């Protein structure tokens, strides 16, 4: 099997993954998964597509991720992994789609407007 390259995005985080058959080693920005994402929740989120399909130790991943915060990065990685697993076997799509792992979350930060303090917050109004 050749190397599969996929991209996942969430908010301003962008994750590029390179997946090949192996022993389940996950490297993120040249660091180990447990070293990069220290909380078990984020580690679970990254491994969720593999756990659903029962492929925890089937593929090695080399991941480059930048932008956003750690939660957005973890969700961007999850989307990229899900897309890559669908390319490996189209049957995987039926398992991942109902869990919402193939959906790109469109929510982004609303821009700040001029004449206001933030996107929706106004400056204090003084009647007199």
PDB file of C-alpha atoms in Angstrom:
ATOM      1  CA  UNK A   1       0.000   0.000   0.000  1.00  0.00           C
ATOM      2  CA  UNK A   2       1.274   3.448  -0.900  1.00  0.00           C
ATOM      3  CA  UNK A   3       1.160   6.469   1.380  1.00  0.00           C
ATOM      4  CA  UNK A   4      -2.266   8.162   1.530  1.00  0.00           C
ATOM      5  CA  UNK A   5      -2.278  11.948   1.955  1.00  0.00           C
ATOM      6  CA  UNK A   6      -5.426  13.698   3.240  1.00  0.00           C
ATOM      7  CA  UNK A   7      -6.301  17.109   4.723  1.00  0.00           C
ATOM      8  CA  UNK A   8      -8.740  17.908   7.533  1.00  0.00           C
ATOM      9  CA  UNK A   9      -9.798  21.329   8.789  1.00  0.00           C
ATOM     10  CA  UNK A  10     -11.625  22.718  11.831  1.00  0.00           C
ATOM     11  CA  UNK A  11     -11.966  26.446  12.614  1.00  0.00           C
ATOM     12  CA  UNK A  12      -8.473  27.728  11.723  1.00  0.00           C
ATOM     13  CA  UNK A  13      -6.646  24.412  12.306  1.00  0.00           C
ATOM     14  CA  UNK A  14      -5.335  22.505   9.283  1.00  0.00           C
ATOM     15  CA  UNK A  15      -4.100  18.901   9.548  1.00  0.00           C
ATOM     16  CA  UNK A  16      -2.215  17.046   6.810  1.00  0.00           C
ATOM     17  CA  UNK A  17      -1.880  13.312   7.407  1.00  0.00           C
ATOM     18  CA  UNK A  18       0.275  10.727   5.672  1.00  0.00           C
ATOM     19  CA  UNK A  19      -1.056   7.202   6.341  1.00  0.00           C
ATOM     20  CA  UNK A  20       0.633   3.901   5.527  1.00  0.00           C
ATOM     21  CA  UNK A  21       0.335   0.335   6.774  1.00  0.00           C
ATOM     22  CA  UNK A  22       2.234  -0.290   9.966  1.00  0.00           C
ATOM     23  CA  UNK A  23       1.970  -0.923  13.687  1.00  0.00           C
ATOM     24  CA  UNK A  24      -0.259   1.950  14.885  1.00  0.00           C
ATOM     25  CA  UNK A  25       2.439   4.589  15.525  1.00  0.00           C
ATOM     26  CA  UNK A  26       1.067   8.154  15.452  1.00  0.00           C
ATOM     27  CA  UNK A  27       3.518  11.064  15.103  1.00  0.00           C
ATOM     28  CA  UNK A  28       2.215  14.652  15.259  1.00  0.00           C
ATOM     29  CA  UNK A  29       4.633  17.469  14.339  1.00  0.00           C
ATOM     30  CA  UNK A  30       7.560  15.065  14.970  1.00  0.00           C
ATOM     31  CA  UNK A  31       6.240  14.277  18.490  1.00  0.00           C
ATOM     32  CA  UNK A  32       4.434  11.250  19.851  1.00  0.00           C
ATOM     33  CA  UNK A  33       0.619  11.389  20.195  1.00  0.00           C
ATOM     34  CA  UNK A  34       0.723  11.155  24.015  1.00  0.00           C
ATOM     35  CA  UNK A  35       3.362  13.881  24.068  1.00  0.00           C
ATOM     36  CA  UNK A  36       1.440  16.272  21.797  1.00  0.00           C
ATOM     37  CA  UNK A  37      -2.103  15.740  23.146  1.00  0.00           C
ATOM     38  CA  UNK A  38      -1.662  15.252  26.893  1.00  0.00           C
ATOM     39  CA  UNK A  39      -5.344  14.813  27.824  1.00  0.00           C
ATOM     40  CA  UNK A  40      -6.980  11.392  27.315  1.00  0.00           C
ATOM     41  CA  UNK A  41     -10.056  13.059  25.765  1.00  0.00           C
ATOM     42  CA  UNK A  42      -8.065  14.519  22.873  1.00  0.00           C
ATOM     43  CA  UNK A  43      -6.121  11.271  22.399  1.00  0.00           C
ATOM     44  CA  UNK A  44      -9.435   9.387  22.202  1.00  0.00           C
ATOM     45  CA  UNK A  45     -10.759  11.923  19.685  1.00  0.00           C
ATOM     46  CA  UNK A  46      -7.770  11.349  17.382  1.00  0.00           C
ATOM     47  CA  UNK A  47      -8.069   7.546  17.635  1.00  0.00           C
ATOM     48  CA  UNK A  48     -11.890   7.480  17.347  1.00  0.00           C
ATOM     49  CA  UNK A  49     -12.100   6.501  13.632  1.00  0.00           C
ATOM     50  CA  UNK A  50      -9.700   3.587  14.224  1.00  0.00           C
ATOM     51  CA  UNK A  51     -11.610   2.471  17.343  1.00  0.00           C
ATOM     52  CA  UNK A  52     -14.923   2.441  15.446  1.00  0.00           C
ATOM     53  CA  UNK A  53     -13.490   0.255  12.697  1.00  0.00           C
ATOM     54  CA  UNK A  54     -11.279  -1.889  14.962  1.00  0.00           C
ATOM     55  CA  UNK A  55      -8.072  -0.869  13.166  1.00  0.00           C
ATOM     56  CA  UNK A  56      -6.083   0.548  16.117  1.00  0.00           C
ATOM     57  CA  UNK A  57      -2.756  -1.104  15.184  1.00  0.00           C
ATOM     58  CA  UNK A  58      -3.126  -1.289  11.401  1.00  0.00           C
ATOM     59  CA  UNK A  59      -1.687   2.023  10.167  1.00  0.00           C
ATOM     60  CA  UNK A  60       1.204   4.381  10.917  1.00  0.00           C
ATOM     61  CA  UNK A  61       0.431   8.090  10.763  1.00  0.00           C
ATOM     62  CA  UNK A  62       2.710  11.052  10.180  1.00  0.00           C
ATOM     63  CA  UNK A  63       0.746  14.241  10.856  1.00  0.00           C
ATOM     64  CA  UNK A  64       1.542  17.924  10.320  1.00  0.00           C
ATOM     65  CA  UNK A  65      -0.927  20.258  12.020  1.00  0.00           C
ATOM     66  CA  UNK A  66      -0.938  24.028  12.473  1.00  0.00           C
ATOM     67  CA  UNK A  67      -3.312  26.850  13.423  1.00  0.00           C
ATOM     68  CA  UNK A  68      -6.098  27.013  15.981  1.00  0.00           C
ATOM     69  CA  UNK A  69      -6.037  25.477  19.444  1.00  0.00           C
ATOM     70  CA  UNK A  70      -5.491  21.904  20.568  1.00  0.00           C
ATOM     71  CA  UNK A  71      -9.183  20.923  20.389  1.00  0.00           C
ATOM     72  CA  UNK A  72      -9.558  22.271  16.855  1.00  0.00           C
ATOM     73  CA  UNK A  73      -6.342  20.501  15.855  1.00  0.00           C
ATOM     74  CA  UNK A  74      -7.564  17.185  17.302  1.00  0.00           C
ATOM     75  CA  UNK A  75     -10.851  17.464  15.397  1.00  0.00           C
ATOM     76  CA  UNK A  76      -9.039  18.401  12.172  1.00  0.00           C
ATOM     77  CA  UNK A  77      -6.841  15.303  12.549  1.00  0.00           C
ATOM     78  CA  UNK A  78      -9.933  13.137  13.195  1.00  0.00           C
ATOM     79  CA  UNK A  79     -11.569  14.371   9.968  1.00  0.00           C
ATOM     80  CA  UNK A  80      -8.403  13.730   7.923  1.00  0.00           C
ATOM     81  CA  UNK A  81      -8.046  10.194   9.341  1.00  0.00           C
ATOM     82  CA  UNK A  82     -11.702   9.441   8.571  1.00  0.00           C
ATOM     83  CA  UNK A  83     -11.250  10.631   4.982  1.00  0.00           C
ATOM     84  CA  UNK A  84      -8.131   8.504   4.568  1.00  0.00           C
ATOM     85  CA  UNK A  85      -9.867   5.391   5.924  1.00  0.00           C
ATOM     86  CA  UNK A  86     -12.680   5.914   3.400  1.00  0.00           C
ATOM     87  CA  UNK A  87     -10.104   5.968   0.609  1.00  0.00           C
ATOM     88  CA  UNK A  88      -8.585   2.695   1.857  1.00  0.00           C
ATOM     89  CA  UNK A  89     -11.943   0.905   1.841  1.00  0.00           C
ATOM     90  CA  UNK A  90     -15.244   2.443   0.714  1.00  0.00           C
ATOM     91  CA  UNK A  91     -17.101   0.125   3.136  1.00  0.00           C
ATOM     92  CA  UNK A  92     -15.653   2.159   6.039  1.00  0.00           C
ATOM     93  CA  UNK A  93     -17.823   5.103   4.983  1.00  0.00           C
ATOM     94  CA  UNK A  94     -20.999   3.333   6.162  1.00  0.00           C
ATOM     95  CA  UNK A  95     -19.541   3.078   9.695  1.00  0.00           C
ATOM     96  CA  UNK A  96     -18.028   6.588   9.918  1.00  0.00           C
ATOM     97  CA  UNK A  97     -20.806   8.676   8.316  1.00  0.00           C
ATOM     98  CA  UNK A  98     -23.545   8.056  10.968  1.00  0.00           C
ATOM     99  CA  UNK A  99     -21.067   9.029  13.731  1.00  0.00           C
ATOM    100  CA  UNK A 100     -20.515  12.404  12.022  1.00  0.00           C
ATOM    101  CA  UNK A 101     -16.796  11.819  11.473  1.00  0.00           C
ATOM    102  CA  UNK A 102     -16.900  12.722   7.765  1.00  0.00           C
ATOM    103  CA  UNK A 103     -18.651  16.067   8.264  1.00  0.00           C
ATOM    104  CA  UNK A 104     -16.531  19.217   8.061  1.00  0.00           C
ATOM    105  CA  UNK A 105     -17.736  21.461  10.904  1.00  0.00           C
ATOM    106  CA  UNK A 106     -18.495  24.810   9.192  1.00  0.00           C
ATOM    107  CA  UNK A 107     -18.579  26.948  12.344  1.00  0.00           C
ATOM    108  CA  UNK A 108     -16.006  29.727  12.237  1.00  0.00           C
ATOM    109  CA  UNK A 109     -15.308  32.786  14.396  1.00  0.00           C
ATOM    110  CA  UNK A 110     -17.509  35.717  13.414  1.00  0.00           C
ATOM    111  CA  UNK A 111     -15.568  38.766  12.319  1.00  0.00           C
ATOM    112  CA  UNK A 112     -15.347  41.954  14.370  1.00  0.00           C
ATOM    113  CA  UNK A 113     -17.426  44.830  12.987  1.00  0.00           C
ATOM    114  CA  UNK A 114     -16.304  48.475  12.974  1.00  0.00           C
ATOM    115  CA  UNK A 115     -18.028  50.721  15.514  1.00  0.00           C
ATOM    116  CA  UNK A 116     -18.370  47.754  17.888  1.00  0.00           C
ATOM    117  CA  UNK A 117     -16.204  46.262  20.605  1.00  0.00           C
ATOM    118  CA  UNK A 118     -16.332  42.672  19.240  1.00  0.00           C
ATOM    119  CA  UNK A 119     -18.407  40.752  16.709  1.00  0.00           C
ATOM    120  CA  UNK A 120     -21.698  41.365  18.534  1.00  0.00           C
ATOM    121  CA  UNK A 121     -20.782  43.292  21.670  1.00  0.00           C
ATOM    122  CA  UNK A 122     -21.398  47.055  21.387  1.00  0.00           C
ATOM    123  CA  UNK A 123     -19.660  49.945  23.067  1.00  0.00           C
ATOM    124  CA  UNK A 124     -21.509  51.190  26.155  1.00  0.00           C
ATOM    125  CA  UNK A 125     -24.432  53.434  25.195  1.00  0.00           C
ATOM    126  CA  UNK A 126     -24.840  56.705  27.080  1.00  0.00           C
ATOM    127  CA  UNK A 127     -28.205  58.437  26.760  1.00  0.00           C
ATOM    128  CA  UNK A 128     -27.002  61.713  28.351  1.00  0.00           C
TER     129      UNK A 128
END
